[in-house]
Short mmCIF file of N, CA and C in Angstrom, two decimals:
data_model
loop_
_atom_site.label_atom_id
_atom_site.label_comp_id
_atom_site.label_asym_id
_atom_site.label_seq_id
_atom_site.Cartn_x
_atom_site.Cartn_y
_atom_site.Cartn_z
N MET Z 540 -36.91 -23.37 -8.76
CA MET Z 540 -36.15 -23.80 -7.62
C MET Z 540 -35.77 -22.61 -6.76
N LYS Z 541 -35.70 -22.83 -5.49
CA LYS Z 541 -35.41 -21.77 -4.53
C LYS Z 541 -33.93 -21.38 -4.62
N LYS Z 542 -33.70 -20.08 -4.68
CA LYS Z 542 -32.31 -19.60 -4.71
C LYS Z 542 -31.77 -19.59 -3.30
N ARG Z 543 -30.59 -20.16 -3.13
CA ARG Z 543 -29.99 -20.24 -1.80
C ARG Z 543 -28.98 -19.12 -1.64
N ASN Z 544 -28.99 -18.54 -0.48
CA ASN Z 544 -28.03 -17.49 -0.17
C ASN Z 544 -26.81 -18.09 0.47
N TYR Z 545 -25.67 -17.55 0.10
CA TYR Z 545 -24.42 -18.01 0.68
C TYR Z 545 -24.35 -17.49 2.11
N ARG Z 546 -24.18 -18.39 3.05
CA ARG Z 546 -24.26 -18.01 4.46
C ARG Z 546 -23.09 -17.16 4.92
N LEU Z 547 -21.98 -17.17 4.19
CA LEU Z 547 -20.81 -16.38 4.58
C LEU Z 547 -20.66 -15.11 3.72
N GLN Z 548 -21.77 -14.67 3.11
CA GLN Z 548 -21.72 -13.47 2.26
C GLN Z 548 -21.29 -12.24 3.06
N ALA Z 549 -21.74 -12.14 4.29
CA ALA Z 549 -21.35 -11.00 5.13
C ALA Z 549 -19.84 -11.01 5.37
N LEU Z 550 -19.28 -12.21 5.53
CA LEU Z 550 -17.84 -12.32 5.73
C LEU Z 550 -17.08 -11.89 4.47
N ILE Z 551 -17.60 -12.26 3.31
CA ILE Z 551 -16.97 -11.84 2.05
C ILE Z 551 -16.99 -10.32 1.94
N GLU Z 552 -18.11 -9.73 2.25
CA GLU Z 552 -18.22 -8.26 2.19
C GLU Z 552 -17.26 -7.61 3.18
N PHE Z 553 -17.16 -8.19 4.37
CA PHE Z 553 -16.24 -7.65 5.38
C PHE Z 553 -14.80 -7.77 4.90
N ARG Z 554 -14.44 -8.93 4.34
CA ARG Z 554 -13.06 -9.13 3.84
C ARG Z 554 -12.77 -8.22 2.65
N ALA Z 555 -13.74 -8.01 1.79
CA ALA Z 555 -13.55 -7.11 0.65
C ALA Z 555 -13.35 -5.68 1.13
N GLN Z 556 -14.12 -5.30 2.13
CA GLN Z 556 -13.96 -3.96 2.70
C GLN Z 556 -12.59 -3.82 3.36
N ALA Z 557 -12.14 -4.86 4.06
CA ALA Z 557 -10.81 -4.83 4.68
C ALA Z 557 -9.72 -4.72 3.61
N GLN Z 558 -9.91 -5.41 2.49
CA GLN Z 558 -8.93 -5.33 1.41
C GLN Z 558 -8.93 -3.93 0.80
N GLN Z 559 -10.08 -3.34 0.61
CA GLN Z 559 -10.15 -1.98 0.08
C GLN Z 559 -9.47 -0.99 1.02
N GLU Z 560 -9.67 -1.17 2.31
CA GLU Z 560 -9.03 -0.31 3.30
C GLU Z 560 -7.52 -0.49 3.25
N ALA Z 561 -7.07 -1.73 3.08
CA ALA Z 561 -5.63 -2.00 2.98
C ALA Z 561 -5.05 -1.36 1.72
N VAL Z 562 -5.78 -1.40 0.62
CA VAL Z 562 -5.32 -0.76 -0.62
C VAL Z 562 -5.21 0.75 -0.41
N ARG Z 563 -6.22 1.32 0.25
CA ARG Z 563 -6.20 2.76 0.54
C ARG Z 563 -5.00 3.11 1.42
N LEU Z 564 -4.72 2.28 2.41
CA LEU Z 564 -3.60 2.53 3.31
C LEU Z 564 -2.26 2.42 2.58
N VAL Z 565 -2.14 1.44 1.69
CA VAL Z 565 -0.90 1.30 0.91
C VAL Z 565 -0.70 2.53 0.03
N THR Z 566 -1.77 2.99 -0.59
CA THR Z 566 -1.69 4.19 -1.44
C THR Z 566 -1.26 5.40 -0.61
N LEU Z 567 -1.85 5.53 0.56
CA LEU Z 567 -1.50 6.64 1.46
C LEU Z 567 -0.04 6.55 1.87
N ARG Z 568 0.40 5.35 2.26
CA ARG Z 568 1.80 5.18 2.70
C ARG Z 568 2.78 5.44 1.56
N ARG Z 569 2.42 5.05 0.35
CA ARG Z 569 3.29 5.34 -0.80
C ARG Z 569 3.41 6.84 -1.03
N ALA Z 570 2.29 7.54 -0.90
CA ALA Z 570 2.31 9.00 -1.06
C ALA Z 570 3.16 9.64 0.04
N GLN Z 571 3.02 9.14 1.27
CA GLN Z 571 3.82 9.68 2.37
C GLN Z 571 5.30 9.43 2.14
N LEU Z 572 5.63 8.24 1.64
CA LEU Z 572 7.03 7.92 1.37
C LEU Z 572 7.57 8.82 0.26
N ALA Z 573 6.79 9.03 -0.78
CA ALA Z 573 7.23 9.90 -1.87
C ALA Z 573 7.45 11.33 -1.38
N THR Z 574 6.56 11.80 -0.52
CA THR Z 574 6.71 13.14 0.05
C THR Z 574 7.97 13.22 0.90
N ALA Z 575 8.19 12.21 1.73
CA ALA Z 575 9.38 12.20 2.60
C ALA Z 575 10.66 12.12 1.78
N GLU Z 576 10.65 11.32 0.71
CA GLU Z 576 11.84 11.23 -0.13
C GLU Z 576 12.10 12.53 -0.88
N ALA Z 577 11.03 13.20 -1.32
CA ALA Z 577 11.19 14.48 -1.99
C ALA Z 577 11.77 15.52 -1.03
N GLU Z 578 11.27 15.50 0.20
CA GLU Z 578 11.79 16.43 1.22
C GLU Z 578 13.25 16.12 1.53
N LEU Z 579 13.59 14.84 1.57
CA LEU Z 579 14.98 14.43 1.79
C LEU Z 579 15.86 14.94 0.65
N GLN Z 580 15.37 14.82 -0.55
CA GLN Z 580 16.13 15.30 -1.72
C GLN Z 580 16.32 16.82 -1.64
N ARG Z 581 15.28 17.53 -1.26
CA ARG Z 581 15.40 18.99 -1.12
C ARG Z 581 16.43 19.34 -0.05
N GLY Z 582 16.42 18.59 1.05
CA GLY Z 582 17.39 18.82 2.12
C GLY Z 582 18.81 18.57 1.65
N MET Z 583 19.00 17.50 0.87
CA MET Z 583 20.33 17.20 0.35
C MET Z 583 20.80 18.30 -0.60
N GLU Z 584 19.88 18.81 -1.40
CA GLU Z 584 20.22 19.90 -2.31
C GLU Z 584 20.57 21.17 -1.53
N ALA Z 585 19.86 21.42 -0.43
CA ALA Z 585 20.14 22.60 0.39
C ALA Z 585 21.52 22.48 1.03
N VAL Z 586 21.89 21.29 1.51
CA VAL Z 586 23.22 21.08 2.08
C VAL Z 586 24.28 21.29 1.01
N GLN Z 587 24.02 20.75 -0.17
CA GLN Z 587 24.99 20.92 -1.27
C GLN Z 587 25.12 22.39 -1.65
N ALA Z 588 24.02 23.12 -1.68
CA ALA Z 588 24.07 24.55 -2.01
C ALA Z 588 24.84 25.31 -0.94
N CYS Z 589 24.64 24.93 0.32
CA CYS Z 589 25.36 25.58 1.41
C CYS Z 589 26.86 25.32 1.29
N ARG Z 590 27.23 24.08 0.99
CA ARG Z 590 28.64 23.75 0.82
C ARG Z 590 29.25 24.49 -0.38
N THR Z 591 28.48 24.60 -1.43
CA THR Z 591 28.95 25.35 -2.60
C THR Z 591 29.17 26.81 -2.24
N GLN Z 592 28.24 27.36 -1.49
CA GLN Z 592 28.36 28.76 -1.05
C GLN Z 592 29.59 28.94 -0.16
N GLN Z 593 29.87 27.96 0.70
CA GLN Z 593 31.07 28.03 1.55
C GLN Z 593 32.33 28.03 0.69
N THR Z 594 32.37 27.16 -0.30
CA THR Z 594 33.53 27.08 -1.18
C THR Z 594 33.74 28.38 -1.93
N ILE Z 595 32.66 28.94 -2.44
CA ILE Z 595 32.75 30.21 -3.17
C ILE Z 595 33.25 31.32 -2.23
N THR Z 596 32.71 31.36 -1.03
CA THR Z 596 33.11 32.39 -0.06
C THR Z 596 34.57 32.23 0.32
N GLN Z 597 35.02 30.98 0.52
CA GLN Z 597 36.43 30.75 0.85
C GLN Z 597 37.33 31.18 -0.30
N GLN Z 598 36.93 30.88 -1.52
CA GLN Z 598 37.74 31.28 -2.67
C GLN Z 598 37.81 32.81 -2.77
N ARG Z 599 36.70 33.47 -2.54
CA ARG Z 599 36.70 34.93 -2.58
C ARG Z 599 37.59 35.51 -1.47
N MET Z 600 37.53 34.88 -0.29
CA MET Z 600 38.33 35.35 0.83
C MET Z 600 39.83 35.17 0.52
N HIS Z 601 40.20 34.02 -0.04
CA HIS Z 601 41.61 33.77 -0.37
C HIS Z 601 42.08 34.71 -1.48
N THR Z 602 41.20 34.95 -2.44
CA THR Z 602 41.56 35.88 -3.52
C THR Z 602 41.75 37.29 -2.96
N ALA Z 603 40.83 37.68 -2.09
CA ALA Z 603 40.91 39.02 -1.50
C ALA Z 603 42.12 39.14 -0.58
N THR Z 604 42.45 38.07 0.16
CA THR Z 604 43.60 38.11 1.08
C THR Z 604 44.91 38.22 0.30
N SER Z 605 44.98 37.52 -0.80
CA SER Z 605 46.23 37.57 -1.58
C SER Z 605 46.42 38.94 -2.22
N GLY Z 606 45.34 39.65 -2.46
CA GLY Z 606 45.44 40.97 -3.06
C GLY Z 606 45.52 42.06 -2.01
N GLY Z 607 45.52 41.70 -0.76
CA GLY Z 607 45.57 42.69 0.33
C GLY Z 607 44.17 43.18 0.65
N ILE Z 608 43.71 42.86 1.82
CA ILE Z 608 42.35 43.20 2.21
C ILE Z 608 42.39 43.82 3.60
N ALA Z 609 41.47 44.68 3.84
CA ALA Z 609 41.39 45.31 5.16
C ALA Z 609 40.91 44.28 6.17
N ALA Z 610 41.32 44.45 7.40
CA ALA Z 610 40.99 43.50 8.46
C ALA Z 610 39.49 43.40 8.66
N ARG Z 611 38.79 44.51 8.56
CA ARG Z 611 37.34 44.45 8.77
C ARG Z 611 36.65 43.63 7.69
N HIS Z 612 37.18 43.63 6.45
CA HIS Z 612 36.61 42.80 5.39
C HIS Z 612 36.92 41.33 5.62
N LEU Z 613 38.11 41.07 6.15
CA LEU Z 613 38.49 39.70 6.46
C LEU Z 613 37.59 39.15 7.57
N VAL Z 614 37.28 39.96 8.56
CA VAL Z 614 36.39 39.55 9.64
C VAL Z 614 34.99 39.28 9.10
N SER Z 615 34.53 40.08 8.17
CA SER Z 615 33.19 39.86 7.61
C SER Z 615 33.15 38.55 6.80
N TYR Z 616 34.24 38.23 6.08
CA TYR Z 616 34.30 36.96 5.37
C TYR Z 616 34.25 35.79 6.36
N ARG Z 617 35.04 35.90 7.42
CA ARG Z 617 35.09 34.82 8.41
C ARG Z 617 33.73 34.67 9.13
N THR Z 618 33.11 35.78 9.41
CA THR Z 618 31.79 35.74 10.05
C THR Z 618 30.78 35.06 9.12
N HIS Z 619 30.86 35.44 7.85
CA HIS Z 619 29.97 34.84 6.86
C HIS Z 619 30.23 33.33 6.74
N LEU Z 620 31.50 32.95 6.72
CA LEU Z 620 31.85 31.52 6.65
C LEU Z 620 31.37 30.76 7.89
N SER Z 621 31.54 31.34 9.04
CA SER Z 621 31.08 30.65 10.25
C SER Z 621 29.56 30.53 10.25
N GLU Z 622 28.88 31.55 9.73
CA GLU Z 622 27.42 31.49 9.62
C GLU Z 622 27.01 30.38 8.64
N LEU Z 623 27.74 30.25 7.54
CA LEU Z 623 27.45 29.18 6.57
C LEU Z 623 27.71 27.80 7.18
N ARG Z 624 28.74 27.67 7.98
CA ARG Z 624 29.04 26.39 8.63
C ARG Z 624 27.95 26.04 9.65
N ARG Z 625 27.48 27.04 10.39
CA ARG Z 625 26.39 26.82 11.33
C ARG Z 625 25.13 26.39 10.59
N GLN Z 626 24.88 27.06 9.49
CA GLN Z 626 23.71 26.72 8.68
C GLN Z 626 23.84 25.29 8.13
N GLU Z 627 25.05 24.93 7.71
CA GLU Z 627 25.27 23.56 7.21
C GLU Z 627 25.03 22.54 8.32
N THR Z 628 25.46 22.82 9.51
CA THR Z 628 25.25 21.92 10.65
C THR Z 628 23.76 21.74 10.91
N GLU Z 629 23.02 22.84 10.88
CA GLU Z 629 21.57 22.76 11.07
C GLU Z 629 20.91 21.95 9.96
N LEU Z 630 21.36 22.20 8.73
CA LEU Z 630 20.79 21.48 7.59
C LEU Z 630 21.10 19.98 7.68
N LEU Z 631 22.30 19.64 8.14
CA LEU Z 631 22.66 18.24 8.29
C LEU Z 631 21.82 17.57 9.37
N ALA Z 632 21.54 18.30 10.45
CA ALA Z 632 20.68 17.75 11.51
C ALA Z 632 19.26 17.52 10.97
N GLU Z 633 18.75 18.49 10.20
CA GLU Z 633 17.43 18.34 9.59
C GLU Z 633 17.43 17.19 8.60
N LEU Z 634 18.52 17.05 7.87
CA LEU Z 634 18.64 15.97 6.90
C LEU Z 634 18.61 14.61 7.60
N GLU Z 635 19.26 14.51 8.72
CA GLU Z 635 19.26 13.26 9.49
C GLU Z 635 17.85 12.95 9.99
N GLN Z 636 17.13 13.98 10.44
CA GLN Z 636 15.74 13.79 10.86
C GLN Z 636 14.88 13.32 9.68
N GLN Z 637 15.14 13.90 8.51
CA GLN Z 637 14.37 13.52 7.33
C GLN Z 637 14.68 12.08 6.92
N ARG Z 638 15.94 11.68 7.05
CA ARG Z 638 16.29 10.28 6.76
C ARG Z 638 15.54 9.34 7.68
N LEU Z 639 15.41 9.74 8.94
CA LEU Z 639 14.66 8.94 9.91
C LEU Z 639 13.19 8.86 9.50
N LEU Z 640 12.64 9.99 9.03
CA LEU Z 640 11.25 9.98 8.57
C LEU Z 640 11.07 9.09 7.35
N VAL Z 641 12.04 9.12 6.44
CA VAL Z 641 11.97 8.25 5.25
C VAL Z 641 12.02 6.79 5.68
N SER Z 642 12.88 6.49 6.62
CA SER Z 642 12.98 5.12 7.12
C SER Z 642 11.66 4.67 7.75
N ARG Z 643 11.06 5.54 8.53
CA ARG Z 643 9.77 5.21 9.14
C ARG Z 643 8.68 5.04 8.09
N ALA Z 644 8.71 5.89 7.07
CA ALA Z 644 7.71 5.79 6.00
C ALA Z 644 7.89 4.48 5.22
N GLU Z 645 9.15 4.07 5.00
CA GLU Z 645 9.39 2.79 4.32
C GLU Z 645 8.88 1.63 5.16
N THR Z 646 9.09 1.70 6.47
CA THR Z 646 8.61 0.65 7.36
C THR Z 646 7.09 0.60 7.37
N ALA Z 647 6.47 1.77 7.43
CA ALA Z 647 5.00 1.83 7.42
C ALA Z 647 4.45 1.29 6.11
N LEU Z 648 5.11 1.60 5.00
CA LEU Z 648 4.68 1.08 3.70
C LEU Z 648 4.81 -0.44 3.66
N ALA Z 649 5.92 -0.95 4.16
CA ALA Z 649 6.11 -2.41 4.18
C ALA Z 649 5.02 -3.09 5.02
N GLN Z 650 4.69 -2.49 6.17
CA GLN Z 650 3.64 -3.06 7.01
C GLN Z 650 2.28 -3.00 6.31
N ALA Z 651 2.03 -1.90 5.62
CA ALA Z 651 0.76 -1.77 4.91
C ALA Z 651 0.67 -2.79 3.77
N GLU Z 652 1.78 -3.04 3.09
CA GLU Z 652 1.79 -4.02 2.01
C GLU Z 652 1.56 -5.43 2.56
N VAL Z 653 2.16 -5.73 3.72
CA VAL Z 653 1.93 -7.03 4.35
C VAL Z 653 0.45 -7.17 4.72
N SER Z 654 -0.11 -6.09 5.25
CA SER Z 654 -1.52 -6.09 5.62
C SER Z 654 -2.41 -6.30 4.38
N LEU Z 655 -2.04 -5.67 3.28
CA LEU Z 655 -2.80 -5.83 2.04
C LEU Z 655 -2.72 -7.28 1.55
N LEU Z 656 -1.54 -7.87 1.59
CA LEU Z 656 -1.41 -9.26 1.17
C LEU Z 656 -2.24 -10.19 2.04
N ALA Z 657 -2.23 -9.94 3.35
CA ALA Z 657 -3.02 -10.77 4.26
C ALA Z 657 -4.51 -10.62 3.96
N ALA Z 658 -4.96 -9.40 3.75
CA ALA Z 658 -6.38 -9.16 3.46
C ALA Z 658 -6.78 -9.82 2.13
N ALA Z 659 -5.90 -9.73 1.14
CA ALA Z 659 -6.19 -10.35 -0.15
C ALA Z 659 -6.25 -11.87 -0.02
N ARG Z 660 -5.33 -12.42 0.77
CA ARG Z 660 -5.30 -13.86 0.98
C ARG Z 660 -6.58 -14.34 1.69
N GLU Z 661 -7.01 -13.58 2.70
CA GLU Z 661 -8.22 -13.95 3.43
C GLU Z 661 -9.45 -13.88 2.52
N LEU Z 662 -9.52 -12.85 1.71
CA LEU Z 662 -10.65 -12.72 0.78
C LEU Z 662 -10.62 -13.86 -0.24
N GLN Z 663 -9.46 -14.17 -0.73
CA GLN Z 663 -9.33 -15.24 -1.72
C GLN Z 663 -9.76 -16.58 -1.12
N THR Z 664 -9.42 -16.82 0.14
CA THR Z 664 -9.81 -18.06 0.81
C THR Z 664 -11.33 -18.17 0.88
N VAL Z 665 -11.98 -17.10 1.27
CA VAL Z 665 -13.44 -17.12 1.38
C VAL Z 665 -14.07 -17.23 -0.01
N GLU Z 666 -13.49 -16.58 -1.00
CA GLU Z 666 -13.99 -16.67 -2.37
C GLU Z 666 -13.89 -18.11 -2.89
N LYS Z 667 -12.78 -18.78 -2.58
CA LYS Z 667 -12.63 -20.19 -2.99
C LYS Z 667 -13.70 -21.04 -2.31
N HIS Z 668 -13.96 -20.76 -1.05
CA HIS Z 668 -14.99 -21.50 -0.33
C HIS Z 668 -16.35 -21.28 -0.99
N ARG Z 669 -16.62 -20.04 -1.37
CA ARG Z 669 -17.90 -19.74 -2.01
C ARG Z 669 -18.01 -20.45 -3.36
N ALA Z 670 -16.92 -20.47 -4.12
CA ALA Z 670 -16.93 -21.16 -5.42
C ALA Z 670 -17.19 -22.65 -5.23
N ALA Z 671 -16.54 -23.24 -4.23
CA ALA Z 671 -16.77 -24.66 -3.94
C ALA Z 671 -18.21 -24.89 -3.49
N TRP Z 672 -18.75 -23.97 -2.70
CA TRP Z 672 -20.12 -24.07 -2.24
C TRP Z 672 -21.09 -24.01 -3.42
N HIS Z 673 -20.83 -23.07 -4.36
CA HIS Z 673 -21.68 -22.96 -5.56
C HIS Z 673 -21.62 -24.25 -6.37
N THR Z 674 -20.44 -24.78 -6.55
CA THR Z 674 -20.29 -26.02 -7.31
C THR Z 674 -21.05 -27.16 -6.64
N ARG Z 675 -20.89 -27.27 -5.33
CA ARG Z 675 -21.58 -28.32 -4.57
C ARG Z 675 -23.10 -28.15 -4.67
N LYS Z 676 -23.57 -26.91 -4.55
CA LYS Z 676 -25.02 -26.66 -4.63
C LYS Z 676 -25.55 -26.96 -6.03
N ARG Z 677 -24.80 -26.59 -7.06
CA ARG Z 677 -25.25 -26.90 -8.43
C ARG Z 677 -25.33 -28.41 -8.63
N ARG Z 678 -24.34 -29.12 -8.12
CA ARG Z 678 -24.35 -30.58 -8.24
C ARG Z 678 -25.53 -31.17 -7.48
N GLU Z 679 -25.78 -30.68 -6.26
CA GLU Z 679 -26.93 -31.16 -5.48
C GLU Z 679 -28.24 -30.85 -6.19
N ASP Z 680 -28.33 -29.64 -6.75
CA ASP Z 680 -29.55 -29.27 -7.47
C ASP Z 680 -29.73 -30.14 -8.70
N ALA Z 681 -28.65 -30.42 -9.40
CA ALA Z 681 -28.73 -31.28 -10.59
C ALA Z 681 -29.15 -32.69 -10.18
N GLN Z 682 -28.60 -33.19 -9.09
CA GLN Z 682 -28.98 -34.52 -8.62
C GLN Z 682 -30.45 -34.55 -8.20
N HIS Z 683 -30.89 -33.51 -7.52
CA HIS Z 683 -32.29 -33.42 -7.10
C HIS Z 683 -33.20 -33.37 -8.33
N GLU Z 684 -32.83 -32.58 -9.31
CA GLU Z 684 -33.61 -32.46 -10.54
C GLU Z 684 -33.65 -33.81 -11.26
N GLN Z 685 -32.50 -34.49 -11.30
CA GLN Z 685 -32.45 -35.80 -11.94
C GLN Z 685 -33.35 -36.80 -11.20
N LYS Z 686 -33.34 -36.72 -9.85
CA LYS Z 686 -34.18 -37.60 -9.04
C LYS Z 686 -35.65 -37.34 -9.34
N LEU Z 687 -36.02 -36.06 -9.44
CA LEU Z 687 -37.41 -35.72 -9.75
C LEU Z 687 -37.80 -36.22 -11.14
N GLN Z 688 -36.90 -36.06 -12.09
CA GLN Z 688 -37.15 -36.52 -13.46
C GLN Z 688 -37.31 -38.04 -13.49
N ASP Z 689 -36.45 -38.73 -12.73
CA ASP Z 689 -36.54 -40.19 -12.67
C ASP Z 689 -37.86 -40.63 -12.05
N GLU Z 690 -38.25 -39.96 -10.97
CA GLU Z 690 -39.52 -40.30 -10.32
C GLU Z 690 -40.69 -40.01 -11.25
N LEU Z 691 -40.64 -38.89 -11.93
CA LEU Z 691 -41.69 -38.54 -12.87
C LEU Z 691 -41.75 -39.57 -14.00
N GLY Z 692 -40.58 -39.95 -14.48
CA GLY Z 692 -40.54 -40.96 -15.54
C GLY Z 692 -41.11 -42.29 -15.05
N ALA Z 693 -40.80 -42.67 -13.80
CA ALA Z 693 -41.31 -43.92 -13.24
C ALA Z 693 -42.82 -43.86 -13.09
N VAL Z 694 -43.35 -42.74 -12.63
CA VAL Z 694 -44.81 -42.57 -12.46
C VAL Z 694 -45.49 -42.64 -13.82
N LEU Z 695 -44.94 -41.96 -14.82
CA LEU Z 695 -45.54 -41.99 -16.15
C LEU Z 695 -45.50 -43.41 -16.73
N TYR Z 696 -44.43 -44.12 -16.48
CA TYR Z 696 -44.29 -45.49 -16.98
C TYR Z 696 -45.36 -46.37 -16.34
N ARG Z 697 -45.54 -46.23 -15.00
CA ARG Z 697 -46.56 -47.03 -14.31
C ARG Z 697 -47.96 -46.69 -14.80
N LEU Z 698 -48.23 -45.40 -15.02
CA LEU Z 698 -49.54 -45.00 -15.53
C LEU Z 698 -49.77 -45.55 -16.93
N GLN Z 699 -48.79 -45.55 -17.74
CA GLN Z 699 -48.91 -46.06 -19.10
C GLN Z 699 -49.11 -47.58 -19.06
N LYS Z 700 -48.44 -48.24 -18.13
CA LYS Z 700 -48.55 -49.69 -18.01
C LYS Z 700 -49.94 -50.06 -17.51
N LYS Z 701 -50.55 -49.27 -16.60
CA LYS Z 701 -51.89 -49.54 -16.10
C LYS Z 701 -52.91 -49.40 -17.21
N ARG Z 702 -52.72 -48.51 -18.13
CA ARG Z 702 -53.65 -48.24 -19.22
C ARG Z 702 -53.62 -49.40 -20.21
N THR Z 703 -52.51 -50.01 -20.33
CA THR Z 703 -52.43 -51.08 -21.32
C THR Z 703 -52.73 -52.42 -20.79
#
């Protein structure tokens, strides 16, 4: 019997390729999100280290002031503290930018996951159609085969009847 080709095979291949691309995109977006979150964590740690350094410097300044310190040393402590505060402000601004990047990465990941689900659903729909098509073709082939067998049986019966 002649093998029939599924007429929507090209569509299945296209949908499978789209699903693979969606999987690749989700993987990429997850990696980007992980990188952005790691960078956010590093930024938070840098802010915390800066604040810790400010606290330590303030404690040293208060200890030195209570023990009597020269004015030039007091000015150097204050300059150092103001530099640490400026650095903290910069780090907080960078941290806010990183939070924005994490938010964008989460949004991009969510969109990629939606795209993956849509691609999987489309492929599944076409696969179900192909399965139904195969079932229908097998049934038609079986009916055709049965019809041929019946006709062959009828011809053999008539030939046998003519002989007798």
